[in-house]
Amino acid sequence: MKNRREFLIQSIMGAAALSLSPLALRGAPAIIRNYNRPNSLINGVQIGCITYSFRSLPDQSAEATLKYVKECGISAIELMGDPAESFAGIPQSNFDRRRMFQLGRKMRGGEELTADEQKEMAEIRAQADAYSKEVAEWRAKVDMKPFETIRKMYNDAGVSIYAFKPSAFGMSNTDAEIAYGMRAAKALGASHVTLEHPSNDAHTLKLGKMGEQYGMSVAYHGHEQQTFDFWDTALEQSPRNALNLDMGHYIAAGHTDLIQLIEKQHSHILSMHTKDRQTPANGKGNVVWGTGDTPIGDVLKLIQRNKYNFPATIELEYQVPEGSDPIKEVQKCLEFCQKSLA
């Protein structure tokens, strides 16, 4: 025999298929309005996901990204720039990013480029510089309505956007681009933007002051350069400067005071990238959750116990196993969180 909840859902959804309009659905019981909507708020802890986790999937549109997020069961995200900006009509790049990366990696590895490769690299760099100028001009003039549309589309599907990460906040970006990034984040409903810490005090001061001007917080992410006092200067510069802590990279840097760092800075942490990495002694690898040295479960319980209000952002960085895909792996990460917070 079906229980009352199943009967209620099937009965009303059956009627909706015949006659219920979206407007009428707003007045339906909450159980119906929330039917088939993701919910990754687990016992008081918001589990989110950065959409970078889906980078290997072929379709990077805003619509496809929303589909991936929903399939994972995630209800709050840090949105990368590409899905939103492509939706808003950003000019398409006309240079070979992959080839530029290949040649750059060769140079960083100490290899010398051939004469033909040097010429090729110079041409690609010139194209990239021209494209950057084109993008800067577009960002300075683009309307915010497409970003508001994305916000509504995601919110209607049960997904909120708490952070936005376009490539608009670097030292080479114009002030107009920085302002654009903050305005777009606000249109998306985000409380903060995220970027890699520039390791430049003048730039964090500038971003903090622009954050004050545009009402947007700026959370700095770090890799293995993170230390216990890594963010102190930025925090002193502006109340809008904050942390986008990465717990996995912090452990891979060899630190043993992650819990103490979170306890000290919890009021300044706006979101936290969550992944499992090994210590230097064990190879620093990005590994399947629960097999590395990062105390993910302990950190989640700390957030729960102390009622910290920042999201733990799933960032899929380990190698996707053969036969699997990013969606399945993010689902596994979410299941790990559910078990940790049970």
mmCIF file of C-alpha atoms in Angstrom:
data_model
loop_
_atom_site.group_PDB
_atom_site.id
_atom_site.type_symbol
_atom_site.label_atom_id
_atom_site.label_comp_id
_atom_site.label_asym_id
_atom_site.label_seq_id
_atom_site.Cartn_x
_atom_site.Cartn_y
_atom_site.Cartn_z
ATOM 1 C CA MET A 1 0.000 0.000 0.000
ATOM 2 C CA LYS A 2 1.299 3.451 -0.884
ATOM 3 C CA ASN A 3 1.866 5.780 1.977
ATOM 4 C CA ARG A 4 0.126 9.132 2.227
ATOM 5 C CA ARG A 5 3.171 11.117 0.969
ATOM 6 C CA GLU A 6 3.507 9.039 -2.224
ATOM 7 C CA PHE A 7 -0.232 9.205 -2.842
ATOM 8 C CA LEU A 8 -0.275 13.001 -2.407
ATOM 9 C CA ILE A 9 2.618 13.539 -4.789
ATOM 10 C CA GLN A 10 1.287 11.234 -7.507
ATOM 11 C CA SER A 11 -2.274 12.514 -7.277
ATOM 12 C CA ILE A 12 -1.425 16.198 -7.500
ATOM 13 C CA MET A 13 1.339 15.748 -10.062
ATOM 14 C CA GLY A 14 -1.074 13.746 -12.189
ATOM 15 C CA ALA A 15 -3.571 16.586 -12.071
ATOM 16 C CA ALA A 16 -0.813 19.068 -12.807
ATOM 17 C CA ALA A 17 0.085 17.218 -15.971
ATOM 18 C CA LEU A 18 -3.438 17.862 -17.221
ATOM 19 C CA SER A 19 -4.355 21.291 -16.016
ATOM 20 C CA LEU A 20 -2.048 22.912 -13.468
ATOM 21 C CA SER A 21 -0.303 26.093 -14.622
ATOM 22 C CA PRO A 22 3.061 27.292 -13.227
ATOM 23 C CA LEU A 23 1.193 30.114 -11.517
ATOM 24 C CA ALA A 24 -1.169 27.706 -9.820
ATOM 25 C CA LEU A 25 1.711 25.499 -8.740
ATOM 26 C CA ARG A 26 3.037 28.325 -6.586
ATOM 27 C CA GLY A 27 0.082 27.819 -4.285
ATOM 28 C CA ALA A 28 0.486 24.036 -4.086
ATOM 29 C CA PRO A 29 1.731 22.355 -0.902
ATOM 30 C CA ALA A 30 5.489 22.655 -0.273
ATOM 31 C CA ILE A 31 5.889 18.926 -0.830
ATOM 32 C CA ILE A 32 4.776 19.434 -4.445
ATOM 33 C CA ARG A 33 6.713 22.656 -5.108
ATOM 34 C CA ASN A 34 9.901 20.913 -3.906
ATOM 35 C CA TYR A 35 9.286 17.695 -5.809
ATOM 36 C CA ASN A 36 12.354 16.667 -7.837
ATOM 37 C CA ARG A 37 14.384 19.608 -6.501
ATOM 38 C CA PRO A 38 17.908 19.038 -5.174
ATOM 39 C CA ASN A 39 18.707 19.564 -1.515
ATOM 40 C CA SER A 40 22.317 19.378 -0.325
ATOM 41 C CA LEU A 41 21.739 21.107 3.016
ATOM 42 C CA ILE A 42 22.694 18.229 5.295
ATOM 43 C CA ASN A 43 21.843 18.507 8.975
ATOM 44 C CA GLY A 44 22.672 22.198 9.081
ATOM 45 C CA VAL A 45 25.696 22.124 6.766
ATOM 46 C CA GLN A 46 25.370 23.470 3.220
ATOM 47 C CA ILE A 47 27.254 21.258 0.795
ATOM 48 C CA GLY A 48 27.902 23.014 -2.497
ATOM 49 C CA CYS A 49 29.922 22.358 -5.616
ATOM 50 C CA ILE A 50 32.138 24.427 -7.883
ATOM 51 C CA THR A 51 31.115 23.919 -11.497
ATOM 52 C CA TYR A 52 34.800 23.496 -12.384
ATOM 53 C CA SER A 53 34.116 19.905 -11.314
ATOM 54 C CA PHE A 54 32.301 19.376 -14.642
ATOM 55 C CA ARG A 55 35.093 20.799 -16.813
ATOM 56 C CA SER A 56 35.654 17.538 -18.738
ATOM 57 C CA LEU A 57 32.048 17.314 -19.938
ATOM 58 C CA PRO A 58 31.518 18.502 -23.523
ATOM 59 C CA ASP A 59 28.646 20.950 -23.013
ATOM 60 C CA GLN A 60 29.652 23.889 -20.803
ATOM 61 C CA SER A 61 26.525 25.965 -21.352
ATOM 62 C CA ALA A 62 24.573 27.432 -18.443
ATOM 63 C CA GLU A 63 21.675 25.096 -19.198
ATOM 64 C CA ALA A 64 23.846 21.953 -19.299
ATOM 65 C CA THR A 65 25.701 23.007 -16.154
ATOM 66 C CA LEU A 66 22.391 23.324 -14.314
ATOM 67 C CA LYS A 67 21.472 19.829 -15.495
ATOM 68 C CA TYR A 68 24.756 18.423 -14.133
ATOM 69 C CA VAL A 69 24.251 20.167 -10.790
ATOM 70 C CA LYS A 70 20.713 18.842 -10.412
ATOM 71 C CA GLU A 71 21.733 15.309 -11.357
ATOM 72 C CA CYS A 72 24.320 15.430 -8.580
ATOM 73 C CA GLY A 73 21.681 16.481 -6.046
ATOM 74 C CA ILE A 74 23.443 19.780 -5.318
ATOM 75 C CA SER A 75 21.359 22.810 -4.338
ATOM 76 C CA ALA A 76 24.028 25.539 -4.030
ATOM 77 C CA ILE A 77 27.060 26.295 -6.190
ATOM 78 C CA GLU A 78 30.133 28.349 -6.944
ATOM 79 C CA LEU A 79 29.649 29.162 -10.633
ATOM 80 C CA MET A 80 32.639 29.429 -12.952
ATOM 81 C CA GLY A 81 32.663 32.278 -15.433
ATOM 82 C CA ASP A 82 32.327 30.394 -18.718
ATOM 83 C CA PRO A 83 28.716 29.090 -18.445
ATOM 84 C CA ALA A 84 27.368 32.482 -17.366
ATOM 85 C CA GLU A 85 29.419 34.573 -19.765
ATOM 86 C CA SER A 86 28.667 32.358 -22.768
ATOM 87 C CA PHE A 87 24.960 32.661 -21.921
ATOM 88 C CA ALA A 88 25.385 36.461 -21.801
ATOM 89 C CA GLY A 89 27.039 36.510 -25.246
ATOM 90 C CA ILE A 90 30.770 36.887 -24.596
ATOM 91 C CA PRO A 91 32.803 36.955 -27.837
ATOM 92 C CA GLN A 92 34.173 33.552 -28.799
ATOM 93 C CA SER A 93 37.938 33.100 -28.656
ATOM 94 C CA ASN A 94 39.747 32.740 -31.961
ATOM 95 C CA PHE A 95 43.077 31.350 -30.735
ATOM 96 C CA ASP A 96 44.188 27.828 -29.878
ATOM 97 C CA ARG A 97 44.182 27.703 -26.077
ATOM 98 C CA ARG A 98 45.230 24.062 -26.012
ATOM 99 C CA ARG A 99 48.237 24.662 -28.224
ATOM 100 C CA MET A 100 49.211 27.705 -26.174
ATOM 101 C CA PHE A 101 49.089 25.552 -23.036
ATOM 102 C CA GLN A 102 51.159 22.788 -24.675
ATOM 103 C CA LEU A 103 53.908 25.183 -25.757
ATOM 104 C CA GLY A 104 53.839 26.954 -22.413
ATOM 105 C CA ARG A 105 54.195 23.658 -20.558
ATOM 106 C CA LYS A 106 57.165 22.765 -22.742
ATOM 107 C CA MET A 107 58.840 26.062 -21.883
ATOM 108 C CA ARG A 108 58.128 25.682 -18.156
ATOM 109 C CA GLY A 109 59.672 22.231 -18.302
ATOM 110 C CA GLY A 110 62.952 23.737 -19.456
ATOM 111 C CA GLU A 111 62.681 22.681 -23.096
ATOM 112 C CA GLU A 112 63.617 25.119 -25.809
ATOM 113 C CA LEU A 113 61.056 25.862 -28.494
ATOM 114 C CA THR A 114 62.048 25.369 -32.114
ATOM 115 C CA ALA A 115 62.095 28.385 -34.410
ATOM 116 C CA ASP A 116 58.716 27.363 -35.849
ATOM 117 C CA GLU A 117 57.273 26.870 -32.366
ATOM 118 C CA GLN A 118 58.555 30.266 -31.244
ATOM 119 C CA LYS A 119 56.836 31.863 -34.222
ATOM 120 C CA GLU A 120 53.651 29.898 -33.500
ATOM 121 C CA MET A 121 53.715 30.929 -29.846
ATOM 122 C CA ALA A 122 54.182 34.598 -30.750
ATOM 123 C CA GLU A 123 51.192 34.454 -33.103
ATOM 124 C CA ILE A 124 48.989 32.763 -30.495
ATOM 125 C CA ARG A 125 49.984 35.307 -27.833
ATOM 126 C CA ALA A 126 49.142 38.173 -30.174
ATOM 127 C CA GLN A 127 45.738 36.609 -30.846
ATOM 128 C CA ALA A 128 45.205 36.084 -27.131
ATOM 129 C CA ASP A 129 46.073 39.713 -26.351
ATOM 130 C CA ALA A 130 43.642 40.943 -28.995
ATOM 131 C CA TYR A 131 40.944 38.642 -27.613
ATOM 132 C CA SER A 132 41.529 39.908 -24.066
ATOM 133 C CA LYS A 133 40.937 43.461 -25.260
ATOM 134 C CA GLU A 134 37.762 42.395 -27.058
ATOM 135 C CA VAL A 135 36.474 40.665 -23.919
ATOM 136 C CA ALA A 136 37.324 43.689 -21.764
ATOM 137 C CA GLU A 137 35.295 45.925 -24.085
ATOM 138 C CA TRP A 138 32.361 43.466 -23.977
ATOM 139 C CA ARG A 139 32.450 43.234 -20.189
ATOM 140 C CA ALA A 140 32.440 46.998 -19.840
ATOM 141 C CA LYS A 141 29.194 47.291 -21.809
ATOM 142 C CA VAL A 142 27.225 44.051 -21.278
ATOM 143 C CA ASP A 143 23.759 44.289 -19.766
ATOM 144 C CA MET A 144 23.079 42.459 -16.499
ATOM 145 C CA LYS A 145 19.734 41.008 -17.627
ATOM 146 C CA PRO A 146 21.217 37.690 -18.876
ATOM 147 C CA PHE A 147 22.788 37.127 -15.462
ATOM 148 C CA GLU A 148 19.462 37.863 -13.789
ATOM 149 C CA THR A 149 17.895 35.318 -16.146
ATOM 150 C CA ILE A 150 20.438 32.694 -15.101
ATOM 151 C CA ARG A 151 19.699 33.429 -11.457
ATOM 152 C CA LYS A 152 15.989 32.864 -12.018
ATOM 153 C CA MET A 153 16.562 29.738 -14.105
ATOM 154 C CA TYR A 154 18.764 28.190 -11.416
ATOM 155 C CA ASN A 155 16.614 29.341 -8.495
ATOM 156 C CA ASP A 156 13.471 27.968 -10.156
ATOM 157 C CA ALA A 157 15.260 24.616 -10.396
ATOM 158 C CA GLY A 158 16.160 24.713 -6.698
ATOM 159 C CA VAL A 159 19.783 25.803 -7.106
ATOM 160 C CA SER A 160 21.261 28.953 -5.557
ATOM 161 C CA ILE A 161 24.521 30.598 -6.662
ATOM 162 C CA TYR A 162 26.585 31.708 -3.681
ATOM 163 C CA ALA A 163 29.838 32.551 -5.491
ATOM 164 C CA PHE A 164 30.930 33.595 -8.981
ATOM 165 C CA LYS A 165 34.418 33.013 -10.447
ATOM 166 C CA PRO A 166 35.008 34.714 -13.803
ATOM 167 C CA SER A 167 38.531 35.580 -14.959
ATOM 168 C CA ALA A 168 37.835 39.279 -14.348
ATOM 169 C CA PHE A 169 39.727 40.085 -11.148
ATOM 170 C CA GLY A 170 43.372 39.623 -12.078
ATOM 171 C CA MET A 171 46.081 42.258 -12.065
ATOM 172 C CA SER A 172 45.880 42.499 -15.861
ATOM 173 C CA ASN A 173 42.129 43.103 -15.866
ATOM 174 C CA THR A 174 40.754 46.624 -16.175
ATOM 175 C CA ASP A 175 38.810 48.371 -13.437
ATOM 176 C CA ALA A 176 35.763 48.143 -15.680
ATOM 177 C CA GLU A 177 36.155 44.353 -15.833
ATOM 178 C CA ILE A 178 36.446 44.101 -12.060
ATOM 179 C CA ALA A 179 33.333 46.229 -11.645
ATOM 180 C CA TYR A 180 31.557 44.068 -14.213
ATOM 181 C CA GLY A 181 32.468 40.877 -12.333
ATOM 182 C CA MET A 182 31.052 42.247 -9.095
ATOM 183 C CA ARG A 183 27.877 43.538 -10.738
ATOM 184 C CA ALA A 184 27.373 40.200 -12.518
ATOM 185 C CA ALA A 185 27.876 38.317 -9.250
ATOM 186 C CA LYS A 186 25.211 40.445 -7.601
ATOM 187 C CA ALA A 187 22.832 39.831 -10.520
ATOM 188 C CA LEU A 188 23.424 36.082 -10.115
ATOM 189 C CA GLY A 189 22.535 36.317 -6.432
ATOM 190 C CA ALA A 190 26.064 35.554 -5.196
ATOM 191 C CA SER A 191 27.336 36.856 -1.871
ATOM 192 C CA HIS A 192 30.953 36.838 -3.033
ATOM 193 C CA VAL A 193 33.323 36.469 -5.947
ATOM 194 C CA THR A 194 36.308 34.139 -5.826
ATOM 195 C CA LEU A 195 39.769 34.339 -7.356
ATOM 196 C CA GLU A 196 43.262 33.071 -6.828
ATOM 197 C CA HIS A 197 45.099 35.132 -4.238
ATOM 198 C CA PRO A 198 47.285 37.515 -6.318
ATOM 199 C CA SER A 199 50.081 37.616 -3.703
ATOM 200 C CA ASN A 200 50.087 41.371 -4.213
ATOM 201 C CA ASP A 201 48.995 43.606 -1.344
ATOM 202 C CA ALA A 202 48.185 46.542 -3.594
ATOM 203 C CA HIS A 203 45.796 44.418 -5.631
ATOM 204 C CA THR A 204 43.976 42.896 -2.652
ATOM 205 C CA LEU A 205 43.592 46.426 -1.293
ATOM 206 C CA LYS A 206 42.141 47.568 -4.617
ATOM 207 C CA LEU A 207 39.733 44.633 -4.835
ATOM 208 C CA GLY A 208 38.615 45.107 -1.245
ATOM 209 C CA LYS A 209 37.875 48.794 -1.811
ATOM 210 C CA MET A 210 36.004 48.044 -5.044
ATOM 211 C CA GLY A 211 34.073 45.385 -3.143
ATOM 212 C CA GLU A 212 33.039 48.046 -0.654
ATOM 213 C CA GLN A 213 31.945 50.273 -3.529
ATOM 214 C CA TYR A 214 29.867 47.583 -5.270
ATOM 215 C CA GLY A 215 28.617 45.762 -2.170
ATOM 216 C CA MET A 216 30.383 42.517 -3.034
ATOM 217 C CA SER A 217 32.754 40.434 -0.939
ATOM 218 C CA VAL A 218 35.993 39.085 -2.403
ATOM 219 C CA ALA A 219 37.153 35.633 -1.277
ATOM 220 C CA TYR A 220 40.728 34.615 -2.040
ATOM 221 C CA HIS A 221 41.581 31.021 -2.919
ATOM 222 C CA GLY A 222 44.984 29.488 -2.417
ATOM 223 C CA HIS A 223 46.902 26.386 -3.371
ATOM 224 C CA GLU A 224 49.975 25.076 -1.592
ATOM 225 C CA GLN A 225 51.116 28.618 -0.801
ATOM 226 C CA GLN A 226 48.396 28.809 1.860
ATOM 227 C CA THR A 227 49.684 29.322 5.406
ATOM 228 C CA PHE A 228 48.038 30.061 8.751
ATOM 229 C CA ASP A 229 48.451 33.836 8.206
ATOM 230 C CA PHE A 230 48.153 33.797 4.388
ATOM 231 C CA TRP A 231 45.048 36.023 4.346
ATOM 232 C CA ASP A 232 45.868 38.338 7.273
ATOM 233 C CA THR A 233 46.944 41.373 5.252
ATOM 234 C CA ALA A 234 43.942 41.217 2.925
ATOM 235 C CA LEU A 235 41.582 40.917 5.889
ATOM 236 C CA GLU A 236 43.129 43.981 7.521
ATOM 237 C CA GLN A 237 42.741 45.985 4.300
ATOM 238 C CA SER A 238 38.978 45.722 3.903
ATOM 239 C CA PRO A 239 35.930 44.163 5.562
ATOM 240 C CA ARG A 240 34.979 42.956 2.083
ATOM 241 C CA ASN A 241 38.103 40.765 1.778
ATOM 242 C CA ALA A 242 37.604 37.167 2.865
ATOM 243 C CA LEU A 243 38.718 33.538 2.538
ATOM 244 C CA ASN A 244 37.895 30.923 -0.058
ATOM 245 C CA LEU A 245 39.855 28.327 1.905
ATOM 246 C CA ASP A 246 40.987 25.119 0.187
ATOM 247 C CA MET A 247 41.348 22.386 2.792
ATOM 248 C CA GLY A 248 42.959 19.847 0.459
ATOM 249 C CA HIS A 249 45.695 22.151 -0.780
ATOM 250 C CA TYR A 250 46.339 23.237 2.810
ATOM 251 C CA ILE A 251 47.033 19.643 3.825
ATOM 252 C CA ALA A 252 49.176 19.050 0.721
ATOM 253 C CA ALA A 253 51.305 22.013 1.797
ATOM 254 C CA GLY A 254 52.247 20.058 4.898
ATOM 255 C CA HIS A 255 50.239 21.964 7.500
ATOM 256 C CA THR A 256 48.735 20.221 10.520
ATOM 257 C CA ASP A 257 46.678 23.109 11.924
ATOM 258 C CA LEU A 258 43.693 23.110 9.539
ATOM 259 C CA ILE A 259 41.114 22.829 12.331
ATOM 260 C CA GLN A 260 42.756 25.665 14.269
ATOM 261 C CA LEU A 261 42.793 27.837 11.130
ATOM 262 C CA ILE A 262 39.075 27.293 10.572
ATOM 263 C CA GLU A 263 38.309 28.033 14.218
ATOM 264 C CA LYS A 264 40.300 31.278 13.981
ATOM 265 C CA GLN A 265 38.972 32.499 10.640
ATOM 266 C CA HIS A 266 35.469 31.016 10.485
ATOM 267 C CA SER A 267 33.792 34.437 10.434
ATOM 268 C CA HIS A 268 35.914 35.412 7.411
ATOM 269 C CA ILE A 269 35.487 32.167 5.462
ATOM 270 C CA LEU A 270 32.768 32.637 2.850
ATOM 271 C CA SER A 271 33.217 29.257 1.171
ATOM 272 C CA MET A 272 35.647 26.356 1.439
ATOM 273 C CA HIS A 273 36.859 24.095 -1.342
ATOM 274 C CA THR A 274 36.588 20.522 -0.169
ATOM 275 C CA LYS A 275 38.762 17.743 -1.566
ATOM 276 C CA ASP A 276 40.968 14.928 -0.283
ATOM 277 C CA ARG A 277 44.700 15.372 -0.770
ATOM 278 C CA GLN A 278 47.682 13.612 0.703
ATOM 279 C CA THR A 279 50.428 15.096 2.850
ATOM 280 C CA PRO A 280 53.864 15.698 1.288
ATOM 281 C CA ALA A 281 55.098 12.501 2.956
ATOM 282 C CA ASN A 282 52.421 10.510 1.115
ATOM 283 C CA GLY A 283 52.848 12.175 -2.279
ATOM 284 C CA LYS A 284 50.429 15.144 -2.240
ATOM 285 C CA GLY A 285 47.998 13.317 -4.490
ATOM 286 C CA ASN A 286 44.404 14.320 -5.231
ATOM 287 C CA VAL A 287 42.582 11.120 -4.304
ATOM 288 C CA VAL A 288 39.137 9.605 -3.887
ATOM 289 C CA TRP A 289 37.516 10.996 -0.762
ATOM 290 C CA GLY A 290 38.286 8.997 2.342
ATOM 291 C CA THR A 291 41.584 7.597 1.002
ATOM 292 C CA GLY A 292 43.787 10.639 1.586
ATOM 293 C CA ASP A 293 44.992 12.665 4.556
ATOM 294 C CA THR A 294 42.506 15.560 4.548
ATOM 295 C CA PRO A 295 40.160 15.387 7.564
ATOM 296 C CA ILE A 296 37.018 16.137 5.574
ATOM 297 C CA GLY A 297 34.670 14.424 8.010
ATOM 298 C CA ASP A 298 36.166 16.178 11.038
ATOM 299 C CA VAL A 299 35.885 19.565 9.324
ATOM 300 C CA LEU A 300 32.251 18.971 8.344
ATOM 301 C CA LYS A 301 31.425 17.992 11.911
ATOM 302 C CA LEU A 302 33.217 21.119 13.166
ATOM 303 C CA ILE A 303 31.026 23.267 10.882
ATOM 304 C CA GLN A 304 27.948 21.425 12.105
ATOM 305 C CA ARG A 305 28.835 21.527 15.786
ATOM 306 C CA ASN A 306 29.744 25.223 15.820
ATOM 307 C CA LYS A 307 26.997 26.213 13.373
ATOM 308 C CA TYR A 308 29.375 27.963 10.983
ATOM 309 C CA ASN A 309 27.399 29.281 8.037
ATOM 310 C CA PHE A 310 29.801 28.920 5.096
ATOM 311 C CA PRO A 311 29.297 26.181 2.482
ATOM 312 C CA ALA A 312 31.664 23.272 1.955
ATOM 313 C CA THR A 313 32.253 23.319 -1.800
ATOM 314 C CA ILE A 314 32.879 19.965 -3.476
ATOM 315 C CA GLU A 315 35.721 20.353 -5.976
ATOM 316 C CA LEU A 316 36.324 17.240 -8.045
ATOM 317 C CA GLU A 317 40.043 17.172 -8.796
ATOM 318 C CA TYR A 318 41.015 13.524 -8.558
ATOM 319 C CA GLN A 319 41.226 11.440 -11.723
ATOM 320 C CA VAL A 320 37.781 10.216 -12.746
ATOM 321 C CA PRO A 321 37.960 6.394 -12.743
ATOM 322 C CA GLU A 322 37.471 4.530 -15.995
ATOM 323 C CA GLY A 323 33.801 3.797 -16.549
ATOM 324 C CA SER A 324 32.668 6.692 -14.396
ATOM 325 C CA ASP A 325 32.059 10.392 -15.055
ATOM 326 C CA PRO A 326 32.205 13.670 -13.094
ATOM 327 C CA ILE A 327 28.514 13.533 -12.187
ATOM 328 C CA LYS A 328 28.825 10.093 -10.605
ATOM 329 C CA GLU A 329 31.973 11.147 -8.735
ATOM 330 C CA VAL A 330 30.402 14.346 -7.360
ATOM 331 C CA GLN A 331 27.464 12.203 -6.233
ATOM 332 C CA LYS A 332 29.949 9.986 -4.355
ATOM 333 C CA CYS A 333 31.482 13.050 -2.718
ATOM 334 C CA LEU A 334 28.030 14.189 -1.629
ATOM 335 C CA GLU A 335 27.328 10.725 -0.203
ATOM 336 C CA PHE A 336 30.576 10.980 1.771
ATOM 337 C CA CYS A 337 29.314 14.252 3.261
ATOM 338 C CA GLN A 338 25.944 12.691 4.085
ATOM 339 C CA LYS A 339 27.596 9.829 5.958
ATOM 340 C CA SER A 340 29.957 12.213 7.788
ATOM 341 C CA LEU A 341 27.057 14.368 8.941
ATOM 342 C CA ALA A 342 24.589 11.602 9.753
#
